[in-house]
Short mmCIF file of C-alpha atoms in Angstrom, two decimals:
data_model
loop_
_atom_site.label_atom_id
_atom_site.label_comp_id
_atom_site.label_asym_id
_atom_site.label_seq_id
_atom_site.Cartn_x
_atom_site.Cartn_y
_atom_site.Cartn_z
CA UNK A 27 0.00 0.00 0.00
CA UNK A 28 1.08 3.60 -0.63
CA UNK A 29 1.03 6.11 2.20
CA UNK A 30 -1.04 9.14 1.31
CA UNK A 31 1.63 11.67 2.30
CA UNK A 32 4.07 10.30 -0.27
CA UNK A 33 1.94 9.82 -3.37
CA UNK A 34 -1.12 11.97 -2.84
CA UNK A 35 -0.40 14.49 -5.58
CA UNK A 36 0.16 11.89 -8.26
CA UNK A 37 -2.94 9.92 -7.38
CA UNK A 38 -5.06 13.03 -7.25
CA UNK A 39 -4.28 13.63 -10.88
CA UNK A 40 -1.08 15.50 -11.63
CA UNK A 41 -1.31 18.19 -9.00
CA UNK A 42 2.43 18.18 -8.52
CA UNK A 43 2.69 20.81 -11.24
CA UNK A 44 2.78 24.40 -10.14
CA UNK A 45 -0.50 25.18 -11.87
CA UNK A 46 -3.06 26.74 -9.57
CA UNK A 47 -6.37 24.88 -9.54
CA UNK A 48 -8.56 27.89 -8.91
CA UNK A 49 -7.81 31.34 -7.57
CA UNK A 50 -9.69 32.00 -4.36
CA UNK A 51 -11.54 35.26 -3.93
CA UNK A 52 -9.80 37.04 -1.09
CA UNK A 53 -11.23 39.33 1.52
CA UNK A 54 -7.85 40.55 2.76
CA UNK A 55 -7.70 43.65 0.59
CA UNK A 56 -11.40 44.37 0.50
CA UNK A 57 -13.32 47.18 2.17
CA UNK A 58 -13.94 46.41 5.82
CA UNK A 59 -10.70 44.52 6.30
CA UNK A 60 -10.11 46.40 9.54
CA UNK A 61 -13.44 45.21 10.98
CA UNK A 62 -11.53 43.18 13.53
CA UNK A 63 -11.42 39.45 14.24
CA UNK A 64 -14.27 37.24 12.96
CA UNK A 65 -17.49 37.70 14.89
CA UNK A 66 -19.85 34.74 15.42
CA UNK A 67 -23.57 35.13 14.88
CA UNK A 68 -25.90 36.71 12.38
CA UNK A 69 -27.96 35.63 9.39
CA UNK A 70 -26.42 35.92 5.93
CA UNK A 71 -28.99 36.63 3.22
CA UNK A 72 -27.95 35.24 -0.15
CA UNK A 73 -29.57 35.82 -3.55
CA UNK A 74 -29.41 32.79 -5.87
CA UNK A 75 -29.75 33.40 -9.61
CA UNK A 76 -31.61 30.11 -10.10
CA UNK A 77 -33.51 27.71 -7.87
CA UNK A 78 -31.70 24.64 -6.55
CA UNK A 79 -32.76 21.63 -8.61
CA UNK A 80 -32.52 19.05 -5.80
CA UNK A 81 -31.36 19.26 -2.19
CA UNK A 82 -29.43 15.97 -2.42
CA UNK A 83 -25.66 16.54 -2.75
CA UNK A 84 -25.33 13.34 -4.79
CA UNK A 85 -27.78 14.64 -7.38
CA UNK A 86 -26.57 18.26 -7.33
CA UNK A 87 -25.39 19.49 -10.71
CA UNK A 88 -25.83 23.26 -11.02
CA UNK A 89 -23.70 25.80 -9.19
CA UNK A 90 -26.70 27.31 -7.42
CA UNK A 91 -27.69 23.88 -6.13
CA UNK A 92 -24.18 23.04 -4.97
CA UNK A 93 -23.84 26.36 -3.14
CA UNK A 94 -26.61 25.08 -0.86
CA UNK A 95 -25.87 21.34 -0.75
CA UNK A 96 -22.14 21.75 -0.08
CA UNK A 97 -22.86 23.30 3.33
CA UNK A 98 -24.77 20.32 4.76
CA UNK A 99 -22.39 17.53 3.74
CA UNK A 100 -18.73 16.77 4.49
CA UNK A 101 -16.48 14.73 2.20
CA UNK A 102 -13.77 12.19 2.95
CA UNK A 103 -11.11 14.61 1.73
CA UNK A 104 -10.89 18.27 0.77
CA UNK A 105 -8.91 19.88 -2.02
CA UNK A 106 -6.80 22.96 -1.38
CA UNK A 107 -8.03 25.58 -3.89
CA UNK A 108 -4.58 27.16 -4.18
CA UNK A 109 -2.43 24.06 -4.72
CA UNK A 110 -4.77 21.19 -5.63
CA UNK A 111 -3.40 19.09 -2.75
CA UNK A 112 -5.88 16.76 -1.08
CA UNK A 113 -6.17 17.21 2.67
CA UNK A 114 -7.96 15.45 5.53
CA UNK A 115 -11.62 16.00 6.28
CA UNK A 116 -13.76 13.08 7.44
CA UNK A 117 -10.80 10.85 6.63
CA UNK A 118 -7.76 11.62 8.74
CA UNK A 119 -5.49 9.61 6.44
CA UNK A 120 -5.68 7.14 3.59
CA UNK A 121 -3.72 4.63 1.53
CA UNK A 122 -3.99 3.77 -2.15
CA UNK A 123 -2.87 0.51 -3.74
CA UNK A 124 -0.17 0.75 -6.44
CA UNK A 125 -2.68 -0.28 -9.12
CA UNK A 126 -5.16 2.44 -8.03
CA UNK A 127 -7.90 -0.14 -7.43
CA UNK A 128 -8.10 -0.04 -3.61
CA UNK A 129 -8.54 3.09 -1.50
CA UNK A 130 -8.51 2.74 2.28
CA UNK A 131 -9.81 5.63 4.40
CA UNK A 132 -9.27 5.98 8.15
CA UNK A 133 -12.15 8.06 9.50
CA UNK A 134 -12.08 10.63 12.27
CA UNK A 135 -13.65 9.43 15.53
CA UNK A 136 -16.46 11.36 17.20
CA UNK A 137 -18.11 12.66 14.01
CA UNK A 138 -21.91 12.56 14.04
CA UNK A 139 -24.61 13.29 11.52
CA UNK A 140 -27.20 15.93 12.31
CA UNK A 141 -29.67 13.24 13.41
CA UNK A 142 -27.19 12.18 16.10
CA UNK A 143 -26.04 8.94 14.47
CA UNK A 144 -22.26 8.37 14.29
CA UNK A 145 -20.16 8.42 11.16
CA UNK A 146 -18.81 4.92 10.51
CA UNK A 147 -17.32 2.94 7.66
CA UNK A 148 -20.84 1.65 7.03
CA UNK A 149 -21.91 5.25 6.31
CA UNK A 150 -19.26 5.46 3.59
CA UNK A 151 -20.37 2.15 2.07
CA UNK A 152 -24.05 3.05 2.13
CA UNK A 153 -23.38 6.47 0.60
CA UNK A 154 -21.34 5.12 -2.30
CA UNK A 155 -23.71 2.19 -2.86
CA UNK A 156 -26.61 4.64 -3.05
CA UNK A 157 -24.83 6.82 -5.62
CA UNK A 158 -24.29 3.79 -7.84
CA UNK A 159 -27.95 2.88 -7.41
CA UNK A 160 -29.01 6.41 -8.41
CA UNK A 161 -27.11 5.86 -11.66
CA UNK A 162 -26.08 8.23 -14.42
CA UNK A 163 -29.61 9.46 -15.00
CA UNK A 164 -29.99 10.93 -11.50
CA UNK A 165 -26.35 11.31 -10.40
CA UNK A 166 -24.27 11.64 -13.59
CA UNK A 167 -21.21 13.10 -11.88
CA UNK A 168 -21.10 10.88 -8.79
CA UNK A 169 -21.79 7.70 -10.73
CA UNK A 170 -19.02 8.60 -13.18
CA UNK A 171 -16.58 9.03 -10.30
CA UNK A 172 -17.53 5.51 -9.14
CA UNK A 173 -17.03 3.82 -12.52
CA UNK A 174 -16.14 0.14 -12.05
CA UNK A 175 -17.07 0.36 -8.36
CA UNK A 176 -16.77 -3.11 -6.81
CA UNK A 177 -17.94 -2.17 -3.33
CA UNK A 178 -16.89 -0.77 0.02
CA UNK A 179 -15.87 -2.95 2.96
CA UNK A 180 -16.12 -1.82 6.58
CA UNK A 181 -12.77 -3.19 7.77
CA UNK A 182 -13.67 -1.93 11.22
CA UNK A 183 -15.88 0.82 12.61
CA UNK A 184 -13.66 3.65 11.32
CA UNK A 185 -11.86 2.04 8.36
CA UNK A 186 -13.52 1.91 4.93
CA UNK A 187 -11.89 0.06 2.03
CA UNK A 188 -13.26 1.19 -1.35
CA UNK A 189 -12.49 -1.17 -4.23
CA UNK A 190 -12.78 -0.96 -8.00
CA UNK A 191 -12.62 -3.75 -10.58
CA UNK A 192 -10.33 -1.62 -12.75
CA UNK A 193 -7.82 1.15 -11.95
CA UNK A 194 -9.48 4.43 -10.98
CA UNK A 195 -6.75 6.99 -10.36
CA UNK A 196 -9.20 9.90 -10.40
CA UNK A 197 -11.19 8.61 -7.43
CA UNK A 198 -9.07 10.19 -4.71
CA UNK A 199 -9.83 13.67 -6.03
CA UNK A 200 -13.45 12.62 -6.51
CA UNK A 201 -13.64 11.82 -2.80
CA UNK A 202 -13.40 15.58 -2.15
CA UNK A 203 -16.44 16.48 -4.27
CA UNK A 204 -19.90 17.43 -3.09
CA UNK A 205 -21.45 14.58 -5.10
CA UNK A 206 -19.56 11.99 -3.03
CA UNK A 207 -20.19 13.72 0.30
CA UNK A 208 -21.09 11.26 3.06
CA UNK A 209 -24.74 11.11 4.10
CA UNK A 210 -26.56 9.43 7.00
CA UNK A 211 -28.40 6.16 6.47
CA UNK A 212 -31.76 7.87 6.90
CA UNK A 213 -31.03 9.76 3.65
CA UNK A 214 -29.24 7.11 1.60
CA UNK A 215 -32.12 4.67 2.20
CA UNK A 216 -34.61 6.97 0.44
CA UNK A 217 -35.61 6.84 -3.24
CA UNK A 218 -34.07 9.46 -5.53
CA UNK A 219 -37.06 11.80 -5.64
CA UNK A 220 -37.50 11.84 -1.86
CA UNK A 221 -33.86 12.83 -1.49
CA UNK A 222 -34.65 16.15 -3.20
CA UNK A 223 -37.10 17.51 -0.62
CA UNK A 224 -34.75 19.39 1.70
CA UNK A 225 -34.43 17.00 4.64
CA UNK A 226 -31.07 15.43 3.78
CA UNK A 227 -28.97 14.51 6.80
CA UNK A 228 -25.23 15.06 6.59
CA UNK A 229 -22.40 15.75 9.02
CA UNK A 230 -21.71 19.24 7.64
CA UNK A 231 -21.45 22.57 9.48
CA UNK A 232 -25.03 23.52 8.52
CA UNK A 233 -28.37 21.72 8.43
CA UNK A 234 -31.60 22.29 6.53
CA UNK A 235 -33.98 24.45 8.57
CA UNK A 236 -36.50 24.96 5.75
CA UNK A 237 -36.70 24.18 2.05
CA UNK A 238 -39.25 25.64 -0.38
CA UNK A 239 -38.58 24.39 -3.89
CA UNK A 240 -38.06 27.22 -6.44
CA UNK A 241 -38.31 29.88 -3.73
CA UNK A 242 -36.06 29.76 -0.66
CA UNK A 243 -33.81 27.64 1.54
CA UNK A 244 -32.71 28.32 5.11
CA UNK A 245 -29.70 26.60 6.64
CA UNK A 246 -28.93 26.63 10.36
CA UNK A 247 -25.55 26.29 12.07
CA UNK A 248 -24.77 22.81 13.35
CA UNK A 249 -24.17 23.07 17.08
CA UNK A 250 -21.14 21.11 18.24
CA UNK A 251 -19.48 20.80 14.84
CA UNK A 252 -15.73 20.38 15.34
CA UNK A 253 -14.40 18.17 12.50
CA UNK A 254 -13.94 20.72 9.73
CA UNK A 255 -11.64 20.25 6.76
CA UNK A 256 -7.91 20.95 7.09
CA UNK A 257 -8.49 23.56 4.35
CA UNK A 258 -10.84 25.60 6.57
CA UNK A 259 -9.38 28.67 8.25
CA UNK A 260 -10.73 28.00 11.74
CA UNK A 261 -11.78 25.13 13.96
CA UNK A 262 -15.08 24.53 15.72
CA UNK A 263 -18.50 25.67 14.59
CA UNK A 264 -19.32 27.93 11.65
CA UNK A 265 -19.58 31.64 12.49
CA UNK A 266 -22.98 32.29 10.89
CA UNK A 267 -26.14 31.33 12.77
CA UNK A 268 -28.10 30.93 9.56
CA UNK A 269 -27.91 31.33 5.80
CA UNK A 270 -31.09 32.39 4.03
CA UNK A 271 -31.01 31.59 0.31
CA UNK A 272 -33.64 33.36 -1.79
CA UNK A 273 -34.16 32.77 -5.52
CA UNK A 274 -33.88 36.10 -7.36
CA UNK A 275 -33.65 35.35 -11.12
CA UNK A 276 -33.41 38.97 -12.33
CA UNK A 277 -29.84 40.30 -12.24
CA UNK A 278 -30.90 43.91 -11.71
CA UNK A 279 -33.12 42.97 -8.77
CA UNK A 280 -30.32 40.97 -7.15
CA UNK A 281 -27.89 43.86 -7.52
CA UNK A 282 -30.39 46.40 -6.25
CA UNK A 283 -31.19 44.23 -3.24
CA UNK A 284 -27.49 43.95 -2.41
CA UNK A 285 -26.91 47.68 -2.81
CA UNK A 286 -29.92 48.52 -0.62
CA UNK A 287 -28.87 46.15 2.16
CA UNK A 288 -31.68 43.62 1.66
CA UNK A 289 -29.14 40.93 0.68
CA UNK A 290 -25.58 40.32 1.88
CA UNK A 291 -24.31 38.38 -1.17
CA UNK A 292 -25.56 37.46 -4.65
CA UNK A 293 -24.73 35.07 -7.47
CA UNK A 294 -23.81 35.98 -11.05
CA UNK A 295 -22.84 39.60 -10.57
CA UNK A 296 -22.49 40.88 -14.13
CA UNK A 297 -19.86 43.47 -15.20
CA UNK A 298 -22.47 46.21 -15.47
CA UNK A 299 -23.47 45.49 -11.86
CA UNK A 300 -20.02 46.17 -10.40
CA UNK A 301 -20.22 50.00 -10.16
CA UNK A 302 -23.50 49.84 -8.22
CA UNK A 303 -22.13 47.17 -5.89
CA UNK A 304 -18.88 49.03 -5.28
CA UNK A 305 -20.67 52.36 -4.75
CA UNK A 306 -22.24 50.89 -1.64
CA UNK A 307 -18.90 49.65 -0.29
CA UNK A 308 -19.31 46.13 -1.64
CA UNK A 309 -17.17 44.23 -4.09
CA UNK A 310 -17.25 41.39 -6.59
CA UNK A 311 -15.37 38.18 -5.78
CA UNK A 312 -14.47 36.02 -8.76
CA UNK A 313 -12.70 32.78 -9.56
CA UNK A 314 -12.35 30.64 -12.69
CA UNK A 315 -14.15 27.30 -12.88
CA UNK A 316 -12.00 24.29 -13.75
CA UNK A 317 -13.49 21.50 -15.85
CA UNK A 318 -15.16 21.57 -19.27
CA UNK A 319 -15.85 25.18 -20.36
CA UNK A 320 -19.16 26.26 -21.79
CA UNK A 321 -19.77 24.91 -25.25
CA UNK A 322 -22.01 23.06 -27.67
CA UNK A 323 -22.09 19.26 -27.54
CA UNK A 324 -23.44 17.91 -30.86
CA UNK A 325 -25.50 14.78 -31.21
CA UNK A 326 -23.51 13.30 -34.10
CA UNK A 327 -26.41 11.10 -35.22
CA UNK A 328 -28.83 13.92 -36.10
CA UNK A 329 -29.19 16.38 -38.95
CA UNK A 330 -26.26 18.16 -40.57
CA UNK A 331 -24.09 17.57 -37.49
CA UNK A 332 -23.67 14.00 -38.73
CA UNK A 333 -21.11 15.51 -41.11
CA UNK A 334 -17.69 15.85 -39.40
CA UNK A 335 -16.89 18.76 -41.74
CA UNK A 336 -19.79 20.76 -40.32
CA UNK A 337 -18.56 20.18 -36.79
CA UNK A 338 -15.02 21.19 -37.79
CA UNK A 339 -16.29 24.34 -39.49
CA UNK A 340 -18.00 25.46 -36.29
CA UNK A 341 -14.69 25.69 -34.41
CA UNK A 342 -13.27 28.70 -36.35
CA UNK A 343 -16.73 30.20 -36.99
CA UNK A 344 -17.11 31.48 -33.42
CA UNK A 345 -15.47 34.71 -32.24
CA UNK A 346 -14.88 33.82 -28.59
CA UNK A 347 -13.18 37.09 -27.72
CA UNK A 348 -16.26 38.96 -28.89
CA UNK A 349 -18.41 36.79 -26.63
CA UNK A 350 -16.32 37.77 -23.61
CA UNK A 351 -15.98 41.44 -24.52
CA UNK A 352 -19.63 41.93 -25.46
CA UNK A 353 -21.54 39.79 -22.97
CA UNK A 354 -19.28 39.06 -20.02
CA UNK A 355 -16.29 41.04 -18.82
CA UNK A 356 -12.62 40.97 -17.83
CA UNK A 357 -12.96 38.21 -15.22
CA UNK A 358 -13.97 35.78 -17.99
CA UNK A 359 -11.80 34.12 -20.64
CA UNK A 360 -12.44 32.71 -24.10
CA UNK A 361 -12.29 28.92 -24.11
CA UNK A 362 -9.01 27.63 -25.53
CA UNK A 363 -9.47 23.86 -25.26
CA UNK A 364 -11.94 21.16 -24.24
CA UNK A 365 -10.76 21.89 -20.67
CA UNK A 366 -10.79 25.22 -18.87
CA UNK A 367 -7.34 26.69 -18.30
CA UNK A 368 -7.49 26.26 -14.50
CA UNK A 369 -7.92 22.47 -14.79
CA UNK A 370 -4.98 20.17 -14.02
CA UNK A 371 -3.83 18.63 -17.30
CA UNK A 372 -5.12 21.54 -19.42
CA UNK A 373 -3.49 21.98 -22.83
CA UNK A 374 -3.65 25.28 -24.71
CA UNK A 375 -5.29 24.57 -28.07
CA UNK A 376 -6.16 28.19 -28.83
CA UNK A 377 -4.66 27.89 -32.30
CA UNK A 378 -7.36 25.35 -33.13
CA UNK A 379 -10.04 27.80 -32.00
CA UNK A 380 -8.85 31.01 -33.66
CA UNK A 381 -11.70 33.01 -35.16
CA UNK A 382 -11.43 32.58 -38.93
CA UNK A 383 -14.76 32.79 -40.77
CA UNK A 384 -13.03 32.41 -44.14
CA UNK A 385 -11.63 29.07 -42.98
CA UNK A 386 -15.08 27.99 -41.80
CA UNK A 387 -16.60 28.88 -45.18
CA UNK A 388 -13.82 27.02 -46.98
CA UNK A 389 -14.43 23.83 -44.98
CA UNK A 390 -18.15 23.99 -45.76
CA UNK A 391 -17.57 24.79 -49.44
CA UNK A 392 -15.24 21.82 -49.80
CA UNK A 393 -17.75 19.54 -48.06
CA UNK A 394 -20.47 20.53 -50.53
CA UNK A 395 -22.57 22.80 -48.33
CA UNK A 396 -23.58 25.61 -50.74
CA UNK A 397 -25.22 28.92 -49.71
CA UNK A 398 -28.92 29.24 -50.49
CA UNK A 399 -30.92 32.31 -51.45
CA UNK A 400 -31.21 33.39 -47.81
CA UNK A 401 -27.53 32.75 -47.11
CA UNK A 402 -28.08 29.49 -45.20
CA UNK A 403 -26.23 26.59 -46.75
CA UNK A 404 -27.70 23.31 -47.91
CA UNK A 405 -26.49 19.99 -49.26
CA UNK A 406 -28.55 17.36 -51.08
CA UNK A 407 -31.71 19.19 -50.05
CA UNK A 408 -30.76 19.32 -46.35
CA UNK A 409 -30.57 22.77 -44.79
CA UNK A 410 -27.54 23.54 -42.57
CA UNK A 411 -29.75 24.24 -39.60
CA UNK A 412 -29.80 22.81 -36.10
CA UNK A 413 -31.09 23.72 -32.65
CA UNK A 414 -29.46 24.03 -29.24
CA UNK A 415 -31.12 23.15 -25.94
CA UNK A 416 -29.96 25.21 -22.98
CA UNK A 417 -31.13 26.45 -19.60
CA UNK A 418 -30.41 29.63 -17.68
CA UNK A 419 -28.09 27.99 -15.14
CA UNK A 420 -25.77 30.92 -15.88
CA UNK A 421 -27.17 34.41 -16.37
CA UNK A 422 -25.19 35.07 -19.55
CA UNK A 423 -26.15 31.91 -21.44
CA UNK A 424 -28.90 33.27 -23.66
CA UNK A 425 -26.99 36.41 -24.65
CA UNK A 426 -23.92 34.34 -25.49
CA UNK A 427 -25.88 31.88 -27.63
CA UNK A 428 -27.72 34.69 -29.41
CA UNK A 429 -24.38 36.24 -30.35
CA UNK A 430 -23.07 32.85 -31.54
CA UNK A 431 -26.26 32.59 -33.60
CA UNK A 432 -25.31 35.82 -35.40
CA UNK A 433 -21.71 34.69 -35.92
CA UNK A 434 -22.72 31.34 -37.39
CA UNK A 435 -25.18 32.95 -39.77
CA UNK A 436 -22.28 34.88 -41.29
CA UNK A 437 -20.81 31.58 -42.54
CA UNK A 438 -24.15 30.14 -43.65
CA UNK A 439 -25.20 28.17 -40.56
CA UNK A 440 -28.63 28.55 -38.94
CA UNK A 441 -28.76 28.04 -35.15
CA UNK A 442 -32.13 27.82 -33.44
CA UNK A 443 -32.47 28.46 -29.69
CA UNK A 444 -34.47 26.12 -27.48
CA UNK A 445 -34.57 27.44 -23.90
CA UNK A 446 -35.76 24.74 -21.49
CA UNK A 447 -35.72 24.04 -17.77
CA UNK A 448 -32.83 22.28 -16.07
CA UNK A 449 -35.02 19.21 -15.57
CA UNK A 450 -36.01 19.10 -19.25
CA UNK A 451 -32.39 19.59 -20.28
CA UNK A 452 -31.39 16.52 -18.27
CA UNK A 453 -34.29 14.45 -19.59
CA UNK A 454 -33.58 15.33 -23.21
CA UNK A 455 -29.86 14.73 -22.78
CA UNK A 456 -30.53 11.28 -21.35
CA UNK A 457 -32.89 10.50 -24.24
CA UNK A 458 -30.43 11.95 -26.83
CA UNK A 459 -33.32 14.15 -27.94
CA UNK A 460 -31.39 17.20 -29.11
CA UNK A 461 -29.24 18.50 -31.95
CA UNK A 462 -26.77 20.25 -29.66
CA UNK A 463 -26.74 20.85 -25.91
CA UNK A 464 -25.07 23.91 -24.39
CA UNK A 465 -23.61 23.61 -20.90
CA UNK A 466 -20.43 23.38 -18.85
CA UNK A 467 -19.20 20.91 -16.23
CA UNK A 468 -17.02 21.90 -13.27
CA UNK A 469 -14.38 19.67 -11.72
CA UNK A 470 -10.75 20.22 -10.71
CA UNK A 471 -9.53 17.06 -12.46
CA UNK A 472 -8.97 16.23 -16.13
CA UNK A 473 -11.04 13.07 -15.73
CA UNK A 474 -14.06 15.29 -16.34
CA UNK A 475 -13.36 14.65 -20.03
CA UNK A 476 -14.31 11.01 -19.49
CA UNK A 477 -17.52 12.05 -17.75
CA UNK A 478 -18.44 14.34 -20.65
CA UNK A 479 -17.16 12.41 -23.66
CA UNK A 480 -16.61 8.78 -22.66
CA UNK A 481 -18.33 6.29 -24.96
CA UNK A 482 -19.21 4.01 -22.04
CA UNK A 483 -20.96 6.69 -19.97
CA UNK A 484 -23.89 8.92 -20.88
CA UNK A 485 -22.26 9.47 -24.30
CA UNK A 486 -24.29 12.57 -25.08
CA UNK A 487 -22.63 12.80 -28.49
CA UNK A 488 -24.21 9.38 -29.26
CA UNK A 489 -20.91 8.55 -30.94
CA UNK A 490 -19.31 5.30 -32.00
CA UNK A 491 -15.93 4.28 -30.51
CA UNK A 492 -12.93 6.46 -31.39
CA UNK A 493 -9.89 4.34 -30.42
CA UNK A 494 -7.44 7.20 -29.89
CA UNK A 495 -9.88 9.08 -27.65
CA UNK A 496 -11.21 6.04 -25.82
CA UNK A 497 -7.74 4.69 -25.12
CA UNK A 498 -6.67 8.05 -23.66
CA UNK A 499 -9.77 8.39 -21.47
CA UNK A 500 -9.44 4.84 -20.19
CA UNK A 501 -5.67 4.96 -19.86
CA UNK A 502 -5.60 7.99 -17.58
CA UNK A 503 -7.63 6.05 -15.01
CA UNK A 504 -4.79 3.58 -14.53
CA UNK A 505 -1.96 6.13 -14.70
CA UNK A 506 -0.73 7.49 -11.38
CA UNK A 507 2.39 9.22 -12.73
CA UNK A 508 1.47 12.91 -13.13
CA UNK A 509 3.36 13.53 -16.36
CA UNK A 510 2.05 10.38 -18.03
CA UNK A 511 -1.50 11.06 -16.95
CA UNK A 512 -1.32 14.64 -18.20
CA UNK A 513 -0.07 13.37 -21.56
CA UNK A 514 -3.16 11.17 -21.90
CA UNK A 515 -5.44 14.02 -20.85
CA UNK A 516 -3.71 16.20 -23.45
CA UNK A 517 -4.39 13.59 -26.13
CA UNK A 518 -8.03 13.40 -25.08
CA UNK A 519 -8.45 17.18 -25.42
CA UNK A 520 -7.00 17.08 -28.92
CA UNK A 521 -9.16 14.13 -29.93
CA UNK A 522 -12.34 15.78 -28.67
CA UNK A 523 -11.68 18.76 -30.95
CA UNK A 524 -10.51 16.55 -33.84
CA UNK A 525 -13.82 14.69 -33.77
CA UNK A 526 -15.85 17.87 -33.27
CA UNK A 527 -17.40 16.49 -30.09
CA UNK A 528 -17.27 19.86 -28.30
CA UNK A 529 -17.53 23.37 -29.71
CA UNK A 530 -16.08 25.51 -26.86
CA UNK A 531 -17.17 29.08 -26.27
CA UNK A 532 -16.15 30.67 -22.95
CA UNK A 533 -14.72 29.64 -19.61
CA UNK A 534 -17.09 30.09 -16.71
CA UNK A 535 -16.07 32.24 -13.78
CA UNK A 536 -18.01 32.68 -10.59
CA UNK A 537 -18.70 36.34 -9.88
CA UNK A 538 -20.19 36.85 -6.44
CA UNK A 539 -21.33 40.25 -5.24
CA UNK A 540 -20.85 40.81 -1.51
CA UNK A 541 -21.68 43.69 0.81
CA UNK A 542 -19.15 45.59 2.89
CA UNK A 543 -20.15 43.70 6.03
CA UNK A 544 -19.68 40.21 4.52
CA UNK A 545 -16.26 38.69 5.12
CA UNK A 546 -14.38 35.53 4.12
CA UNK A 547 -16.93 34.13 1.71
CA UNK A 548 -14.60 31.71 -0.07
CA UNK A 549 -14.42 29.47 -3.11
CA UNK A 550 -13.49 25.83 -2.76
CA UNK A 551 -11.30 24.06 -5.35
CA UNK A 552 -14.12 23.57 -7.85
CA UNK A 553 -15.11 27.24 -7.60
CA UNK A 554 -18.18 26.61 -5.45
CA UNK A 555 -18.88 28.63 -2.30
CA UNK A 556 -17.72 27.70 1.20
CA UNK A 557 -19.60 29.49 4.00
CA UNK A 558 -17.90 27.85 6.99
CA UNK A 559 -15.41 30.71 7.49
CA UNK A 560 -17.84 33.47 6.48
CA UNK A 561 -18.81 36.08 9.07
CA UNK A 562 -20.71 39.34 9.28
CA UNK A 563 -19.69 42.64 10.84
CA UNK A 564 -21.74 45.63 11.89
CA UNK A 565 -24.84 43.71 12.94
#
């Protein structure tokens, strides 16, 4: 067995490199920094841009959902947002077998769930078993992290041995994610739908006090909490007494509520909101999301996107810099690969994504797609037209896609917008009932490419095997050497673009507006919010 202190970085997925996983928003230079030491107490009022889709951490997919679910569940490990190093949380230490098939976690003693039951190795087994049972339809991220899961053995009360039938080098980093957070038996025994009702029981620093779907969530501080992550800045209980999450879809209303003192923090603060926020003494905290950037995922079995030439032409047809400059702002970046630039294993493929409409037209001309009377191309009677399903999980999505629509029309491609709910997006993705789907996926590990593009998973592209891509995605699971694993992840990024399986647009950044009296609201490694160290002054 390998001691965690010696090989942790390699097994976490090439974190030995100096690349920063995600830059944390810092409060140290912000207004109010002289407010004194952290003060316990108070209710933080937070404005979500979208409603949480499900209260269950295992089924959480959107950022707004994870902002809530992350607070009620602890994970076996935690990932340092500055270095990518995995650190103790519920597990005090761990060992990994040389073949990356067996992961043994030694749990902290004295941890309890909010219903009073103790954390044991059985809790770990029941949590992971339940994620596998939920499957890719309900828990696409968590089930992907548990690919080839063979089971968990309770070696003793506080020792859990997690085994896989094939190497799974990405799993150690996955053990730090919200989706694999450890839940009490009273929750893991419930059917999927009942786990979405806001009564989930975890061991986290907050508990659900109330949950009104599509409207509001209130979390209450967990009394007696003392087993926080080694990444946290303080020990003991959280500072805040409560967090009140309210769904406020309109950006202007969120900003106005923050500026007027009705809210203490808000999601998706847009560039035009910054002056109003700063005028009231507030500021905007931002960090880049690792993982797969926003982009279009084509169903390669439908319509003109069956033609690889069409998919290749889309890559240079999009002016990504214009998307950032027009819709977003300086804290955002154009996508330059199938991975975001803050992801371990990222490879800069910007040259492949340079805006070149003449090149796009040339590819389509050569493939036989000729312009029609209205400028839209056609071939053998088929119009070069397709739709995109998307939801407003990010405030800028519709404006970005509308601008892409204009850019594509300039090269003879018609893009139709199909705005749907998050639930309908998931259902149609699972049924492969779409031409293209627009989304992003956040994770601080290059294995997210396998989750998004693996032929053996959800396979949203509905593609046939591509040996070079499939070998790279499978190979990185059994590769614990950082350089070798990064090389495979690099190959996978190139192959995804070569096959036209992802048409990247922009990298997502979290932009959180906070008031002058809100301190130490932090981002964890996957750019989601951590409220444990947050405190309020002047109340």
